[in-house]
Amino acid sequence: MHEWLLAEGIIEEAKKRGWRKVKIKLGKLQGIDREILEDAIKRISATEGVDLEYTIEEVDPVLKCKVCGYTWRPSVDGSKLEEIHFLPEAIFCFESCPKCSSRDFEILQGRGVEVEPEEDAHSEESK
Amino acid sequence: MSLKKTLIARNLSRVRNILCIASGKGGVGKTLFSCASALSLRDFGYKVGLLDLDIHCPSCHIFLGVKEMRIIEDRGILPLEHRDIFFFSPAVIVGDKALPLRGGYVSEALQEIMSVVRWGELDFLVIDTPPGTGDVLLDIVRLCKDPKFVIITTPAKASVSAAFKTAKIVGDRALGYVVNMGKGPLDINLRYLGSIPYISGLDDEIEIKGIEHTAFYRYSTAIVHKIVETLQDTN
């Protein structure tokens, strides 16, 4: 599962930077299964002896048409989900502006997965 | 970005050589030479991956005759195995659908693909790059550890000029240049790796017999041999 790869990356990134507490932003466009991700983080942390605290913020996708300026929240159905799960830019294959039909739009939010420190007190970077 | 960078470094950590086939101009034979290079390296006994990073118009799968394009999930995506090479292309995910991406999204898509595809241990990862000197070239230089570039050009002035610009951008990562559809070295201040003459009816020959049974492949193999020697000299 993609979620396991992400969990490995999140833990490695936190270890590398000395982060003990992180915020994980999950763009809903990518359809990451939160339960699987959390389970993967828990199991990998236990295996590697890492004590990582985290919070998860799920971010709804919002798109904006570059032609007419209309903004909208796309609904991603099952037939498109696998493509977008692995490549969020695949949304450009499927979606068009509901108002003017243009396929020239931008993703304002909710694209992928980001991780950032939630506190800097123990971070290597802050030393 | 840093999460993706971490994942990309993990996915490429056991790849010994990254060989990018590049040129500023389109239509000079990058994709065919990329495919031929991967197959030649396989023939030399190396473990080889081929990554098509022409995000807008991937076409390595067409030259290679990859019929079954499907996502193989295993803590990410595993490359397809085809003719004893490992292969991945954006087309594995989006098929033949048009992907109308602006520049920034090309970069995002490239990073997403590189962060999700697990290559494992490889002697060579050959990367087919799109024409131009933009996002893809810059991202490869930024994200890959010690990539090497082979610049491909035709003898046409416009192509040579574009090759020269590409070489400037990748700097000492350029191993040399290849002349396609021409004979002999050109006035380019880089190591000359070899030429492939114009071969009439090549597309049909590939379609009927496969790349390995073409004159293009014989010329390419000699050039790839020189590329390997050059790499050994520079390491």
Coordinates of C-alpha atoms in Angstrom, one line a residue:
Chain A
M1 CA 0.0 0.0 0.0
H2 CA 1.1 3.6 -0.7
E3 CA 0.2 4.4 2.9
W4 CA 3.1 2.2 4.2
L5 CA 5.6 4.0 1.9
L6 CA 4.3 7.3 3.2
A7 CA 4.6 6.2 6.8
E8 CA 8.2 5.1 6.2
G9 CA 9.0 8.4 4.7
I10 CA 7.3 10.4 7.5
I11 CA 9.2 8.5 10.2
E12 CA 12.5 8.8 8.3
E13 CA 12.0 12.5 7.8
A14 CA 11.1 13.1 11.4
K15 CA 14.2 11.1 12.6
K16 CA 16.4 12.9 10.2
R17 CA 15.3 16.3 11.4
G18 CA 14.9 15.4 15.0
W19 CA 11.2 16.0 15.1
R20 CA 9.3 14.4 18.0
K21 CA 5.9 15.8 17.2
V22 CA 4.7 16.4 13.6
K23 CA 1.6 17.6 11.8
I24 CA 0.6 15.5 8.8
K25 CA -1.5 17.2 6.3
L26 CA -3.5 14.8 4.2
G27 CA -4.8 16.2 1.0
K28 CA -8.1 14.4 0.4
L29 CA -7.5 14.5 -3.4
Q30 CA -5.0 11.7 -3.0
G31 CA -7.4 9.5 -1.1
I32 CA -4.9 8.3 1.5
D33 CA -6.6 5.8 3.9
R34 CA -6.0 7.5 7.2
E35 CA -6.6 4.3 9.2
I36 CA -4.0 2.4 7.2
L37 CA -1.5 5.3 7.5
E38 CA -1.9 5.5 11.2
D39 CA -1.6 1.7 11.6
A40 CA 1.6 1.8 9.5
I41 CA 3.1 4.7 11.5
K42 CA 2.3 2.8 14.7
R43 CA 3.9 -0.5 13.5
I44 CA 7.0 1.0 11.9
S45 CA 7.6 3.3 15.0
A46 CA 7.4 0.2 17.2
T47 CA 9.8 -1.7 15.0
E48 CA 12.3 1.1 14.8
G49 CA 11.9 2.2 18.4
V50 CA 10.7 5.6 17.4
D51 CA 8.5 7.7 19.7
L52 CA 6.7 10.0 17.2
E53 CA 3.7 12.0 18.2
Y54 CA 1.5 13.3 15.4
T55 CA -1.7 15.0 14.5
I56 CA -3.4 14.6 11.2
E57 CA -5.2 17.4 9.4
E58 CA -7.3 16.4 6.4
V59 CA -7.6 19.0 3.7
D60 CA -10.5 19.1 1.3
P61 CA -9.5 19.6 -2.3
V62 CA -10.4 23.0 -3.9
L63 CA -9.8 23.7 -7.6
K64 CA -9.8 27.0 -9.4
C65 CA -10.4 27.6 -13.1
K66 CA -7.7 29.6 -14.8
V67 CA -10.0 30.7 -17.5
C68 CA -13.1 31.9 -15.7
G69 CA -11.9 32.0 -12.1
Y70 CA -14.6 29.7 -10.7
T71 CA -13.6 27.6 -7.7
W72 CA -15.1 24.2 -6.8
R73 CA -14.6 21.1 -4.7
P74 CA -14.2 18.0 -7.0
S75 CA -15.8 14.7 -6.1
V76 CA -13.5 11.8 -6.9
D77 CA -15.3 8.6 -7.6
G78 CA -14.0 5.1 -7.5
S79 CA -13.1 4.7 -11.1
K80 CA -10.6 7.5 -11.0
L81 CA -9.4 6.9 -7.4
E82 CA -6.4 4.6 -8.1
E83 CA -4.8 7.0 -10.7
I84 CA -5.2 10.0 -8.4
H85 CA -4.1 8.1 -5.3
F86 CA -0.7 7.5 -6.9
L87 CA -0.5 10.6 -9.0
P88 CA -2.7 13.6 -7.9
E89 CA -2.0 15.3 -11.2
A90 CA -4.1 12.6 -12.8
I91 CA -7.1 14.8 -11.8
F92 CA -6.2 16.9 -14.9
C93 CA -7.2 13.8 -17.0
F94 CA -10.7 13.7 -15.6
E95 CA -11.8 17.1 -14.2
S96 CA -12.9 20.2 -16.0
C97 CA -14.4 23.5 -14.8
P98 CA -18.2 22.9 -14.0
K99 CA -18.9 26.5 -15.2
C100 CA -16.9 26.9 -18.5
S101 CA -15.6 23.3 -19.2
S102 CA -12.0 24.4 -19.3
R103 CA -9.4 21.8 -18.3
D104 CA -7.0 24.6 -17.4
F105 CA -7.3 24.9 -13.7
E106 CA -5.2 24.9 -10.6
I107 CA -5.2 22.9 -7.3
L108 CA -5.6 25.5 -4.6
Q109 CA -5.5 23.0 -1.7
G110 CA -5.9 19.4 -0.8
R111 CA -3.3 17.9 -3.2
G112 CA -0.9 15.6 -1.5
V113 CA 0.7 14.7 1.8
E114 CA 2.9 17.1 3.8
V115 CA 4.7 16.7 7.1
E116 CA 5.9 19.6 9.3
P117 CA 7.1 19.9 12.9
E118 CA 4.5 20.8 15.4
E119 CA 6.9 22.0 17.9
D120 CA 10.5 23.1 17.4
A121 CA 11.8 22.8 21.0
H122 CA 13.4 19.4 20.4
S123 CA 14.3 19.9 16.7
E124 CA 17.9 19.6 15.5
E125 CA 17.3 22.6 13.3
S126 CA 16.5 24.8 16.3
K127 CA 19.7 23.9 18.1
Chain B
M1 CA 8.6 18.7 -0.6
S2 CA 11.1 17.3 2.0
L3 CA 8.9 14.2 2.5
K4 CA 9.0 13.5 -1.2
K5 CA 12.8 14.2 -1.3
T6 CA 13.2 11.6 1.5
L7 CA 11.1 9.1 -0.4
I8 CA 13.0 9.7 -3.7
A9 CA 16.3 9.2 -2.0
R10 CA 15.1 5.9 -0.5
N11 CA 13.8 4.7 -3.9
L12 CA 17.0 5.5 -5.6
S13 CA 19.4 4.5 -2.8
R14 CA 20.3 1.1 -4.5
V15 CA 20.6 2.5 -8.0
R16 CA 24.3 2.6 -9.0
N17 CA 24.1 4.8 -12.1
I18 CA 21.5 7.2 -13.4
L19 CA 21.8 7.8 -17.1
C20 CA 19.6 10.5 -18.6
I21 CA 19.0 10.8 -22.3
A22 CA 18.4 14.5 -23.1
S23 CA 18.2 17.1 -25.8
G24 CA 16.7 20.5 -26.1
K25 CA 14.8 19.6 -29.3
G26 CA 12.0 17.1 -29.8
G27 CA 12.1 14.5 -32.6
V28 CA 15.8 13.7 -32.4
G29 CA 15.4 10.1 -31.2
K30 CA 15.7 10.4 -27.4
T31 CA 13.0 7.9 -26.6
L32 CA 14.2 5.3 -29.1
F33 CA 17.8 5.7 -28.0
S34 CA 16.7 5.5 -24.3
C35 CA 14.9 2.2 -25.0
A36 CA 17.8 0.9 -27.0
S37 CA 20.2 1.9 -24.3
A38 CA 18.3 0.1 -21.6
L39 CA 18.1 -3.1 -23.7
S40 CA 21.8 -2.9 -24.7
L41 CA 22.8 -2.5 -21.0
R42 CA 20.6 -5.5 -20.2
D43 CA 22.5 -7.4 -23.0
F44 CA 25.8 -6.5 -21.4
G45 CA 24.6 -8.3 -18.2
Y46 CA 23.5 -5.3 -16.1
K47 CA 20.3 -5.0 -14.1
V48 CA 18.5 -2.1 -15.7
G49 CA 15.5 0.1 -15.1
L50 CA 14.0 2.5 -17.7
L51 CA 11.9 5.4 -16.5
D52 CA 9.9 7.5 -19.0
L53 CA 9.8 11.0 -17.6
D54 CA 8.1 12.6 -20.7
I55 CA 5.2 13.5 -18.5
H56 CA 3.0 14.9 -21.2
C57 CA 3.6 12.4 -24.0
P58 CA 5.2 9.2 -22.6
S59 CA 6.0 6.8 -25.4
C60 CA 8.7 4.3 -24.3
H61 CA 6.0 1.7 -23.8
I62 CA 5.0 2.0 -27.5
F63 CA 8.6 1.4 -28.7
L64 CA 9.0 -1.5 -26.2
G65 CA 5.6 -3.0 -27.1
V66 CA 4.5 -3.1 -23.5
K67 CA 0.9 -4.4 -23.8
E68 CA -0.1 -4.8 -20.2
M69 CA 0.1 -1.6 -18.3
R70 CA -1.1 -2.1 -14.7
I71 CA -0.2 -0.7 -11.3
I72 CA 1.6 -3.2 -9.1
E73 CA 1.2 -2.1 -5.5
D74 CA 3.7 -3.0 -2.9
R75 CA 4.3 -0.3 -0.3
G76 CA 4.3 2.1 -3.3
I77 CA 4.5 1.0 -6.9
L78 CA 6.8 -1.6 -8.3
P79 CA 8.1 -1.1 -11.9
L80 CA 6.8 -3.5 -14.5
E81 CA 9.1 -6.2 -15.7
H82 CA 9.4 -6.3 -19.5
R83 CA 12.0 -8.1 -21.6
D84 CA 14.2 -8.4 -18.6
I85 CA 14.3 -4.8 -17.8
F86 CA 12.3 -2.9 -15.1
F87 CA 10.1 -0.2 -16.6
F88 CA 7.9 2.6 -15.4
S89 CA 6.0 5.4 -17.2
P90 CA 3.3 7.9 -16.3
A91 CA 1.3 5.9 -18.8
V92 CA 1.2 3.0 -16.3
I93 CA -1.0 5.3 -14.1
V94 CA -3.0 7.4 -16.6
G95 CA -2.9 5.2 -19.7
D96 CA -3.3 7.1 -23.0
K97 CA -5.4 9.9 -21.5
A98 CA -4.2 13.4 -22.2
L99 CA -2.6 15.1 -19.2
P100 CA -2.8 18.9 -19.7
L101 CA -0.3 20.0 -17.0
R102 CA 1.3 23.4 -16.6
G103 CA 5.0 23.6 -15.7
G104 CA 4.6 23.5 -11.9
Y105 CA 2.4 20.5 -12.0
V106 CA 4.9 18.7 -14.3
S107 CA 7.4 19.1 -11.5
E108 CA 4.9 17.9 -8.9
A109 CA 4.0 14.9 -11.1
L110 CA 7.6 14.0 -11.6
Q111 CA 8.3 14.1 -7.9
E112 CA 5.2 12.1 -7.1
I113 CA 6.3 9.4 -9.6
M114 CA 9.8 9.3 -8.3
S115 CA 8.7 9.2 -4.7
V116 CA 6.3 6.3 -5.2
V117 CA 8.1 3.9 -7.6
R118 CA 10.4 1.5 -5.8
W119 CA 13.3 0.5 -8.1
G120 CA 15.2 -1.8 -5.8
E121 CA 18.8 -2.7 -6.7
L122 CA 19.8 -1.6 -10.2
D123 CA 23.1 -1.2 -12.1
F124 CA 21.6 1.4 -14.3
L125 CA 18.4 3.5 -14.3
V126 CA 18.0 5.0 -17.8
I127 CA 15.7 8.1 -17.8
D128 CA 14.0 9.3 -21.0
T129 CA 13.6 13.0 -20.6
P130 CA 11.2 15.2 -22.5
P131 CA 12.4 17.9 -24.9
G132 CA 13.4 21.2 -23.5
T133 CA 15.5 22.5 -20.7
G134 CA 12.8 23.1 -18.1
D135 CA 11.3 21.4 -15.0
V136 CA 12.2 17.8 -15.7
L137 CA 15.9 18.4 -16.4
L138 CA 16.2 20.8 -13.4
D139 CA 14.4 18.4 -11.1
I140 CA 16.5 15.4 -12.1
V141 CA 19.7 17.5 -11.4
R142 CA 18.2 18.6 -8.0
L143 CA 16.7 15.3 -6.8
C144 CA 18.9 12.5 -8.2
K145 CA 22.3 11.7 -6.8
D146 CA 25.0 12.1 -9.4
P147 CA 22.9 11.8 -12.6
K148 CA 24.8 11.6 -15.9
F149 CA 23.5 12.9 -19.1
V150 CA 23.9 11.8 -22.7
I151 CA 22.9 14.6 -25.1
I152 CA 21.4 13.5 -28.4
T153 CA 21.2 15.6 -31.4
T154 CA 20.7 15.5 -35.2
P155 CA 23.1 17.4 -37.5
A156 CA 20.5 20.1 -38.0
K157 CA 21.7 23.5 -36.8
A158 CA 18.6 24.1 -34.5
S159 CA 19.1 20.7 -32.9
V160 CA 22.9 21.3 -32.3
S161 CA 22.1 24.7 -30.8
A162 CA 19.6 23.1 -28.4
A163 CA 22.0 20.3 -27.6
F164 CA 24.6 22.9 -26.7
K165 CA 22.2 24.7 -24.4
T166 CA 21.2 21.4 -22.7
A167 CA 24.9 20.6 -22.1
K168 CA 25.4 24.0 -20.5
I169 CA 22.6 23.4 -18.1
V170 CA 23.7 20.0 -17.0
G171 CA 27.4 21.0 -16.9
D172 CA 30.0 18.4 -16.1
R173 CA 27.2 15.8 -15.6
A174 CA 27.2 15.5 -19.4
L175 CA 29.1 12.4 -20.5
G176 CA 29.0 13.3 -24.1
Y177 CA 26.8 13.6 -27.2
V178 CA 25.3 11.2 -29.8
V179 CA 24.5 12.2 -33.3
N180 CA 21.3 10.6 -34.6
M181 CA 20.4 10.6 -38.3
G182 CA 23.9 11.8 -39.2
K183 CA 27.5 10.7 -39.5
G184 CA 30.6 11.8 -37.7
P185 CA 31.2 14.4 -34.9
L186 CA 29.8 17.9 -34.9
D187 CA 31.1 21.2 -33.7
I188 CA 30.0 20.6 -30.0
N189 CA 32.5 21.0 -27.2
L190 CA 31.7 17.7 -25.6
R191 CA 32.9 14.1 -25.8
Y192 CA 31.7 12.5 -29.1
L193 CA 30.1 9.1 -28.3
G194 CA 29.1 8.0 -31.7
S195 CA 26.6 8.4 -34.6
I196 CA 23.6 6.6 -35.8
P197 CA 22.8 7.1 -39.6
Y198 CA 19.4 7.8 -40.9
I199 CA 17.7 4.5 -41.3
S200 CA 14.8 4.3 -43.8
G201 CA 11.7 2.4 -42.7
L202 CA 12.8 2.2 -39.1
D203 CA 9.4 2.6 -37.5
D204 CA 8.0 -0.3 -39.5
E205 CA 11.1 -2.4 -38.7
I206 CA 10.6 -1.8 -35.0
E207 CA 6.9 -2.7 -35.2
I208 CA 7.6 -5.9 -37.1
K209 CA 10.8 -7.2 -35.6
G210 CA 11.3 -5.3 -32.4
I211 CA 14.1 -2.8 -31.5
E212 CA 16.8 -5.4 -30.9
H213 CA 16.6 -6.6 -34.5
T214 CA 17.2 -3.2 -36.2
A215 CA 20.3 -1.5 -37.5
F216 CA 19.5 1.3 -35.0
Y217 CA 20.1 -1.1 -32.2
R218 CA 23.4 -2.3 -33.5
Y219 CA 24.7 1.3 -33.7
S220 CA 23.2 2.1 -30.3
T221 CA 24.8 -0.8 -28.7
A222 CA 28.3 0.3 -29.9
I223 CA 27.6 3.8 -28.4
V224 CA 26.3 2.4 -25.1
H225 CA 29.5 0.4 -24.9
K226 CA 31.4 3.6 -25.2
I227 CA 29.1 5.3 -22.6
V228 CA 29.9 2.5 -20.1
E229 CA 33.6 2.9 -20.8
T230 CA 33.3 6.7 -20.3
L231 CA 31.5 6.2 -17.0
Q232 CA 34.2 3.8 -15.8
D233 CA 36.8 6.3 -16.7
T234 CA 35.0 9.1 -14.9
N235 CA 34.4 7.1 -11.7

